Tab-separated table of C-alpha atoms in Angstrom:
chain	number	residue	atom	x	y	z
A	1	UNK	CA	35.402	26.355	-55.223
A	2	UNK	CA	34.194	29.808	-54.493
A	3	UNK	CA	34.951	31.190	-51.082
A	4	UNK	CA	32.026	32.323	-49.001
A	5	UNK	CA	31.619	35.999	-49.240
A	6	UNK	CA	30.152	38.425	-46.863
A	7	UNK	CA	28.752	41.720	-47.972
A	8	UNK	CA	28.157	43.499	-44.748
A	9	UNK	CA	29.319	43.221	-41.156
A	10	UNK	CA	30.156	40.187	-39.079
A	11	UNK	CA	33.395	38.254	-38.775
A	12	UNK	CA	34.380	36.004	-41.644
A	13	UNK	CA	36.200	33.610	-39.375
A	14	UNK	CA	32.984	32.793	-37.585
A	15	UNK	CA	30.897	32.674	-40.715
A	16	UNK	CA	30.249	28.949	-40.609
A	17	UNK	CA	29.036	29.084	-37.039
A	18	UNK	CA	27.057	32.257	-37.704
A	19	UNK	CA	24.949	30.473	-40.249
A	20	UNK	CA	25.207	26.992	-38.742
A	21	UNK	CA	21.536	26.708	-37.981
A	22	UNK	CA	20.781	27.259	-41.665
A	23	UNK	CA	22.930	24.321	-42.665
A	24	UNK	CA	21.629	22.084	-39.866
A	25	UNK	CA	17.964	23.055	-39.562
A	26	UNK	CA	17.050	24.184	-43.050
A	27	UNK	CA	17.800	23.158	-46.600
A	28	UNK	CA	15.942	20.630	-48.674
A	29	UNK	CA	14.900	17.395	-47.019
A	30	UNK	CA	14.064	14.223	-48.891
A	31	UNK	CA	11.864	12.427	-46.406
A	32	UNK	CA	12.553	8.895	-47.617
A	33	UNK	CA	16.257	9.393	-46.836
A	34	UNK	CA	17.802	9.320	-43.430
A	35	UNK	CA	19.880	12.075	-41.953
A	36	UNK	CA	23.145	11.192	-40.253
A	37	UNK	CA	23.206	11.129	-36.508
A	38	UNK	CA	23.671	14.612	-35.149
A	39	UNK	CA	25.019	13.428	-31.835
A	40	UNK	CA	27.356	16.158	-30.666
A	41	UNK	CA	25.550	18.770	-32.649
A	42	UNK	CA	22.685	18.852	-30.197
A	43	UNK	CA	24.974	20.303	-27.563
A	44	UNK	CA	26.442	22.737	-30.018
A	45	UNK	CA	23.075	24.199	-31.033
A	46	UNK	CA	21.419	24.069	-27.666
A	47	UNK	CA	24.365	25.869	-26.094
A	48	UNK	CA	24.167	28.513	-28.757
A	49	UNK	CA	20.539	29.368	-27.959
A	50	UNK	CA	19.875	31.874	-25.278
A	51	UNK	CA	16.941	31.547	-22.947
A	52	UNK	CA	15.672	34.997	-22.104
A	53	UNK	CA	13.190	33.873	-19.511
A	54	UNK	CA	15.363	32.150	-16.957
A	55	UNK	CA	16.336	32.859	-13.389
A	56	UNK	CA	19.936	33.392	-14.491
A	57	UNK	CA	18.933	35.960	-17.061
A	58	UNK	CA	16.666	37.801	-14.596
A	59	UNK	CA	19.482	38.069	-12.124
A	60	UNK	CA	21.953	39.066	-14.776
A	61	UNK	CA	19.655	41.848	-16.029
A	62	UNK	CA	19.015	43.014	-12.467
A	63	UNK	CA	22.723	43.191	-11.733
A	64	UNK	CA	23.516	44.890	-15.048
A	65	UNK	CA	20.872	47.566	-14.322
A	66	UNK	CA	22.135	48.036	-10.822
A	67	UNK	CA	25.609	48.765	-12.180
A	68	UNK	CA	24.284	51.559	-14.447
A	69	UNK	CA	24.654	55.093	-13.286
A	70	UNK	CA	21.926	56.896	-15.208
A	71	UNK	CA	23.338	60.279	-14.289
A	72	UNK	CA	26.550	59.554	-16.133
A	73	UNK	CA	25.091	60.736	-19.437
A	74	UNK	CA	23.293	58.679	-21.996
A	75	UNK	CA	22.949	58.161	-25.675
A	76	UNK	CA	20.008	59.793	-27.424
A	77	UNK	CA	16.622	58.176	-27.448
A	78	UNK	CA	16.049	56.503	-30.753
A	79	UNK	CA	12.719	56.960	-32.439
A	80	UNK	CA	12.203	53.250	-32.070
A	81	UNK	CA	11.150	53.752	-28.456
A	82	UNK	CA	8.224	55.869	-29.410
A	83	UNK	CA	6.732	52.738	-30.886
A	84	UNK	CA	6.923	50.666	-27.744
A	85	UNK	CA	3.758	50.565	-25.694
A	86	UNK	CA	4.134	51.693	-22.102
A	87	UNK	CA	2.376	48.637	-20.802
A	88	UNK	CA	4.644	45.661	-20.904
A	89	UNK	CA	2.791	42.479	-21.643
A	90	UNK	CA	2.561	40.190	-18.668
A	91	UNK	CA	3.662	36.627	-19.205
A	92	UNK	CA	5.429	37.443	-22.379
A	93	UNK	CA	8.607	35.699	-21.337
A	94	UNK	CA	6.798	32.398	-21.043
A	95	UNK	CA	6.237	32.663	-24.763
A	96	UNK	CA	9.899	33.239	-25.260
A	97	UNK	CA	10.715	30.037	-23.399
A	98	UNK	CA	8.271	28.127	-25.546
A	99	UNK	CA	9.803	29.634	-28.650
A	100	UNK	CA	13.277	28.655	-27.684
A	101	UNK	CA	12.171	25.133	-26.747
A	102	UNK	CA	10.548	24.743	-30.111
A	103	UNK	CA	13.723	25.998	-31.750
A	104	UNK	CA	15.815	23.466	-29.831
A	105	UNK	CA	13.432	20.630	-30.668
A	106	UNK	CA	13.612	21.524	-34.297
A	107	UNK	CA	17.388	21.751	-34.204
A	108	UNK	CA	17.911	18.307	-32.774
A	109	UNK	CA	15.103	16.520	-34.575
B	1	UNK	CA	28.115	2.285	-50.395
B	2	UNK	CA	25.596	4.982	-49.340
B	3	UNK	CA	25.240	8.296	-51.162
B	4	UNK	CA	25.602	11.747	-49.658
B	5	UNK	CA	23.547	14.503	-51.317
B	6	UNK	CA	24.627	18.185	-51.471
B	7	UNK	CA	22.266	19.930	-53.821
B	8	UNK	CA	19.665	19.525	-56.564
B	9	UNK	CA	19.997	21.582	-59.776
B	10	UNK	CA	18.519	21.780	-63.301
B	11	UNK	CA	20.330	19.738	-65.905
B	12	UNK	CA	21.190	23.048	-67.561
B	13	UNK	CA	23.123	24.290	-64.519
B	14	UNK	CA	26.779	24.898	-65.414
B	15	UNK	CA	27.998	22.786	-62.511
B	16	UNK	CA	31.241	20.883	-63.051
B	17	UNK	CA	31.976	18.474	-60.245
B	18	UNK	CA	34.938	16.779	-61.841
B	19	UNK	CA	37.978	17.077	-59.636
B	20	UNK	CA	35.959	18.487	-56.749
B	21	UNK	CA	35.509	16.790	-53.445
B	22	UNK	CA	33.076	16.847	-50.501
B	23	UNK	CA	32.707	15.303	-47.076
B	24	UNK	CA	34.889	12.613	-45.541
B	25	UNK	CA	38.556	11.975	-44.848
B	26	UNK	CA	39.984	11.666	-47.374
B	27	UNK	CA	37.386	13.896	-49.075
B	28	UNK	CA	35.073	11.915	-51.370
B	29	UNK	CA	34.947	12.729	-55.094
B	30	UNK	CA	31.794	14.514	-56.247
B	31	UNK	CA	29.590	13.111	-59.034
B	32	UNK	CA	26.240	13.784	-60.626
B	33	UNK	CA	23.061	11.708	-60.481
B	34	UNK	CA	20.655	12.655	-63.238
B	35	UNK	CA	16.967	12.023	-63.667
B	36	UNK	CA	15.370	13.673	-66.700
B	37	UNK	CA	16.026	17.439	-66.324
B	38	UNK	CA	17.173	17.295	-62.716
B	39	UNK	CA	20.654	16.595	-61.356
B	40	UNK	CA	21.752	15.823	-57.809
B	41	UNK	CA	25.283	16.642	-56.790
B	42	UNK	CA	26.454	13.714	-54.641
B	43	UNK	CA	29.455	11.809	-53.330
B	44	UNK	CA	29.992	8.576	-51.464
B	45	UNK	CA	28.939	8.974	-47.832
B	46	UNK	CA	31.834	8.329	-45.470
B	47	UNK	CA	31.436	5.792	-42.678
B	48	UNK	CA	30.457	7.355	-39.345
B	49	UNK	CA	29.645	10.763	-40.779
B	50	UNK	CA	29.102	13.242	-38.000
B	51	UNK	CA	28.315	16.942	-37.808
B	52	UNK	CA	31.921	17.868	-37.292
B	53	UNK	CA	33.528	21.064	-38.383
B	54	UNK	CA	35.393	19.426	-41.257
B	55	UNK	CA	32.309	17.894	-42.842
B	56	UNK	CA	30.070	20.872	-42.111
B	57	UNK	CA	32.601	23.039	-43.917
B	58	UNK	CA	32.843	20.568	-46.779
B	59	UNK	CA	29.046	20.454	-47.171
B	60	UNK	CA	28.805	24.235	-47.108
B	61	UNK	CA	31.728	24.644	-49.487
B	62	UNK	CA	30.166	22.335	-52.086
B	63	UNK	CA	26.692	23.810	-51.769
B	64	UNK	CA	28.067	27.366	-51.901
B	65	UNK	CA	30.099	26.588	-54.984
B	66	UNK	CA	27.109	24.994	-56.785
B	67	UNK	CA	24.689	27.774	-55.752
B	68	UNK	CA	27.054	30.543	-56.752
B	69	UNK	CA	27.341	29.090	-60.244
B	70	UNK	CA	23.602	28.834	-60.867
B	71	UNK	CA	20.224	28.079	-59.334
B	72	UNK	CA	20.399	25.294	-56.793
B	73	UNK	CA	18.410	23.675	-54.001
B	74	UNK	CA	20.793	23.222	-51.050
B	75	UNK	CA	20.272	20.020	-49.082
B	76	UNK	CA	20.138	20.058	-45.344
B	77	UNK	CA	23.428	18.785	-43.857
B	78	UNK	CA	23.656	15.073	-43.506
B	79	UNK	CA	21.200	13.720	-46.041
B	80	UNK	CA	22.181	10.216	-47.030
B	81	UNK	CA	20.509	7.859	-49.560
B	82	UNK	CA	21.016	4.081	-49.802
B	83	UNK	CA	22.598	4.431	-53.261
B	84	UNK	CA	22.587	6.552	-56.466
B	85	UNK	CA	19.577	4.677	-57.821
B	86	UNK	CA	17.549	5.715	-54.799
B	87	UNK	CA	18.523	9.367	-55.437
B	88	UNK	CA	17.436	9.026	-59.095
B	89	UNK	CA	14.089	7.601	-57.964
B	90	UNK	CA	13.607	10.420	-55.422
B	91	UNK	CA	14.340	13.019	-58.079
B	92	UNK	CA	11.830	11.435	-60.441
B	93	UNK	CA	9.149	11.068	-57.786
B	94	UNK	CA	9.377	14.680	-56.655
B	95	UNK	CA	10.399	16.302	-59.944
B	96	UNK	CA	7.428	18.638	-60.024
B	97	UNK	CA	8.133	20.019	-56.541
B	98	UNK	CA	11.838	20.465	-57.226
B	99	UNK	CA	11.175	22.330	-60.442
B	100	UNK	CA	8.809	24.599	-58.595
B	101	UNK	CA	11.320	25.245	-55.821
B	102	UNK	CA	14.043	25.951	-58.389
B	103	UNK	CA	11.696	28.483	-59.913
B	104	UNK	CA	11.198	30.143	-56.555
B	105	UNK	CA	14.883	30.629	-55.796
B	106	UNK	CA	15.961	31.332	-59.401
B	107	UNK	CA	18.082	34.436	-59.626
B	108	UNK	CA	17.987	35.049	-55.892
B	109	UNK	CA	20.228	34.387	-52.871
B	110	UNK	CA	19.706	34.208	-49.148
B	111	UNK	CA	20.932	36.890	-46.798
B	112	UNK	CA	20.792	36.036	-43.105
B	113	UNK	CA	20.603	38.959	-40.691
B	114	UNK	CA	21.377	38.629	-37.012
B	115	UNK	CA	20.830	41.511	-34.641
B	116	UNK	CA	22.607	41.559	-31.290
B	117	UNK	CA	21.898	43.924	-28.411
B	118	UNK	CA	24.473	46.289	-27.116
B	119	UNK	CA	23.241	45.304	-23.701
B	120	UNK	CA	24.380	48.151	-21.490
B	121	UNK	CA	23.121	50.855	-23.860
B	122	UNK	CA	19.869	49.009	-24.315
B	123	UNK	CA	19.244	48.579	-20.572
B	124	UNK	CA	20.108	52.204	-19.952
B	125	UNK	CA	17.487	53.272	-22.455
B	126	UNK	CA	14.839	50.955	-21.067
B	127	UNK	CA	15.387	52.440	-17.608
B	128	UNK	CA	15.290	55.993	-18.916
B	129	UNK	CA	12.059	55.231	-20.734
B	130	UNK	CA	10.235	53.518	-17.920
B	131	UNK	CA	10.102	55.654	-14.706
B	132	UNK	CA	8.756	52.736	-12.653
B	133	UNK	CA	11.568	50.470	-13.691
B	134	UNK	CA	14.056	53.266	-13.052
B	135	UNK	CA	12.749	53.956	-9.560
B	136	UNK	CA	12.834	50.263	-8.745
B	137	UNK	CA	16.393	50.109	-9.932
B	138	UNK	CA	17.443	53.136	-7.841
B	139	UNK	CA	15.713	51.636	-4.775
B	140	UNK	CA	17.502	48.332	-5.231
B	141	UNK	CA	20.800	50.129	-5.840
B	142	UNK	CA	20.324	52.041	-2.608
B	143	UNK	CA	19.890	48.760	-0.772
B	144	UNK	CA	22.966	47.162	-2.281
B	145	UNK	CA	20.933	45.203	-4.809
B	146	UNK	CA	18.119	44.025	-2.554
B	147	UNK	CA	17.203	40.461	-1.634
B	148	UNK	CA	17.384	37.534	-4.067
B	149	UNK	CA	13.619	37.718	-4.552
B	150	UNK	CA	13.716	41.477	-5.155
B	151	UNK	CA	16.349	41.082	-7.799
B	152	UNK	CA	14.518	38.176	-9.414
B	153	UNK	CA	11.264	40.145	-9.596
B	154	UNK	CA	13.008	43.229	-10.951
B	155	UNK	CA	15.079	41.243	-13.403
B	156	UNK	CA	11.900	39.576	-14.678
B	157	UNK	CA	10.401	42.959	-15.437
B	158	UNK	CA	13.569	44.043	-17.186
B	159	UNK	CA	13.521	40.843	-19.213
B	160	UNK	CA	9.941	41.535	-20.290
B	161	UNK	CA	10.965	45.041	-21.312
B	162	UNK	CA	13.930	43.640	-23.242
B	163	UNK	CA	11.610	41.200	-25.023
B	164	UNK	CA	9.245	43.961	-26.062
B	165	UNK	CA	12.185	46.060	-27.168
B	166	UNK	CA	13.603	43.260	-29.293
B	167	UNK	CA	10.223	42.660	-30.911
B	168	UNK	CA	9.946	46.320	-31.870
B	169	UNK	CA	13.509	46.201	-33.207
B	170	UNK	CA	12.708	43.126	-35.328
B	171	UNK	CA	9.554	44.810	-36.680
B	172	UNK	CA	11.603	47.845	-37.646
B	173	UNK	CA	14.188	45.695	-39.396
B	174	UNK	CA	11.469	43.738	-41.245
B	175	UNK	CA	9.671	46.882	-42.321
B	176	UNK	CA	12.870	48.265	-43.792
B	177	UNK	CA	14.192	45.182	-45.544
B	178	UNK	CA	11.126	43.135	-46.511
B	179	UNK	CA	10.339	45.358	-49.527
B	180	UNK	CA	13.699	44.287	-51.071
B	181	UNK	CA	13.043	40.563	-50.632
B	182	UNK	CA	11.185	37.994	-52.634
B	183	UNK	CA	10.566	36.068	-49.403
B	184	UNK	CA	11.313	36.525	-45.742
B	185	UNK	CA	11.707	33.991	-42.965
B	186	UNK	CA	12.000	34.806	-39.293
B	187	UNK	CA	14.169	32.297	-37.447
B	188	UNK	CA	14.753	31.317	-33.799
B	189	UNK	CA	17.037	33.363	-31.614
B	190	UNK	CA	20.417	31.677	-31.822
B	191	UNK	CA	23.727	32.550	-30.343
B	192	UNK	CA	22.204	35.225	-28.144
B	193	UNK	CA	20.988	37.295	-31.057
B	194	UNK	CA	17.859	39.433	-30.659
B	195	UNK	CA	16.636	38.892	-34.211
B	196	UNK	CA	17.482	36.211	-36.760
B	197	UNK	CA	15.857	36.838	-40.124
B	198	UNK	CA	16.545	35.431	-43.569
B	199	UNK	CA	15.737	37.271	-46.779
B	200	UNK	CA	15.560	35.808	-50.261
B	201	UNK	CA	16.927	38.672	-52.370
B	202	UNK	CA	16.901	38.773	-56.163
B	203	UNK	CA	20.196	39.733	-57.785
B	204	UNK	CA	18.781	42.968	-59.144
B	205	UNK	CA	17.443	43.972	-55.713
B	206	UNK	CA	20.698	43.377	-53.895
B	207	UNK	CA	22.028	46.933	-54.111
B	208	UNK	CA	18.840	48.333	-52.605
B	209	UNK	CA	18.857	45.664	-49.864
B	210	UNK	CA	22.429	46.445	-48.961
B	211	UNK	CA	21.784	50.161	-48.960
B	212	UNK	CA	18.878	49.675	-46.550
B	213	UNK	CA	21.065	47.448	-44.354
B	214	UNK	CA	23.645	50.261	-44.165
B	215	UNK	CA	20.965	52.767	-43.230
B	216	UNK	CA	19.485	50.466	-40.583
B	217	UNK	CA	22.868	49.747	-39.164
B	218	UNK	CA	23.469	53.477	-38.708
B	219	UNK	CA	19.999	54.135	-37.274
B	220	UNK	CA	20.193	51.287	-34.777
B	221	UNK	CA	23.894	51.432	-33.997
B	222	UNK	CA	23.521	52.923	-30.513
B	223	UNK	CA	21.824	49.813	-29.176
B	224	UNK	CA	21.982	47.064	-31.797
B	225	UNK	CA	24.719	45.427	-33.777
B	226	UNK	CA	23.609	44.112	-37.163
B	227	UNK	CA	25.454	41.346	-38.981
B	228	UNK	CA	24.320	40.278	-42.421
B	229	UNK	CA	25.689	37.091	-44.006
B	230	UNK	CA	25.365	36.478	-47.704
B	231	UNK	CA	24.917	35.850	-50.503
B	232	UNK	CA	24.216	32.316	-49.225
B	233	UNK	CA	22.611	29.257	-50.830
B	234	UNK	CA	18.864	29.612	-50.212
B	235	UNK	CA	18.709	27.108	-47.288
B	236	UNK	CA	15.734	28.854	-45.654
B	237	UNK	CA	13.537	28.856	-48.767
B	238	UNK	CA	13.557	25.249	-49.936
B	239	UNK	CA	12.405	23.264	-46.933
């Protein structure tokens, strides 16, 4: 059996978990056949998914920003930022929650 | 005895399953189920099969081995048929679709990219970029962080900025790598990653893809960590 290879980056030891959602959520499905119970896996995948738009995340970001001393020098501005509109879309995070919920639903279906 | 399915291949695929094993303890022997020009790689399904590390690894190991030897359709983990005859019937009933899918992934492999934020550097840049956000942050800092509601409101604005930033990052990654891919599939954020994108890359396009990954990794390194996993069986392009 060929060992899984990795061309660039990442940690080989975590490879299985790094691509776990591919093995669990994708791949060919034959709809007349059952899938084994994924009890136990639900926790695994749900835990792995981060919810950006949550109270905890808001507080974590606020505290992380508060810790920053912007006068202590910074890395250069990447050109990427020139592409970001100044106006930040209101209500965008709600969409993120929906997206994550969908992802979870798909993962445990 | 129920039948566990790992992959579907063309009859011409050089797969040799003899002596190889799959899921279960002790690991079940692999065998082939053939219908016309299609072959399913299967084994007996163990009692009480669960998505445990051992069986996930076994599934992935078998699929990886079959896919690295030739074109294959990887099954989603945990697909079980009543018996071999039912597998044969399913292959026959859907033969046209499986042939088409085999054509799609022929000579190509999946590469899964996950981008993770370097959070502190990213937040620093977002504050530098947005004077309002920065002033708010300085004001809250001066007040020892502010009230719970203040922090929540500020954190919400930061989260929205992070979301926009991640979207722009993902667009940049897609713009750079999509030209090297036969197909692209954007996946859900898992494991805290900011972008999770799978690319179906033809063998002859792999060098260019990897070169672009290296360039992107350098360009984005200040704020983003890129991990690319592959070549993998084309899980994301057969469902």
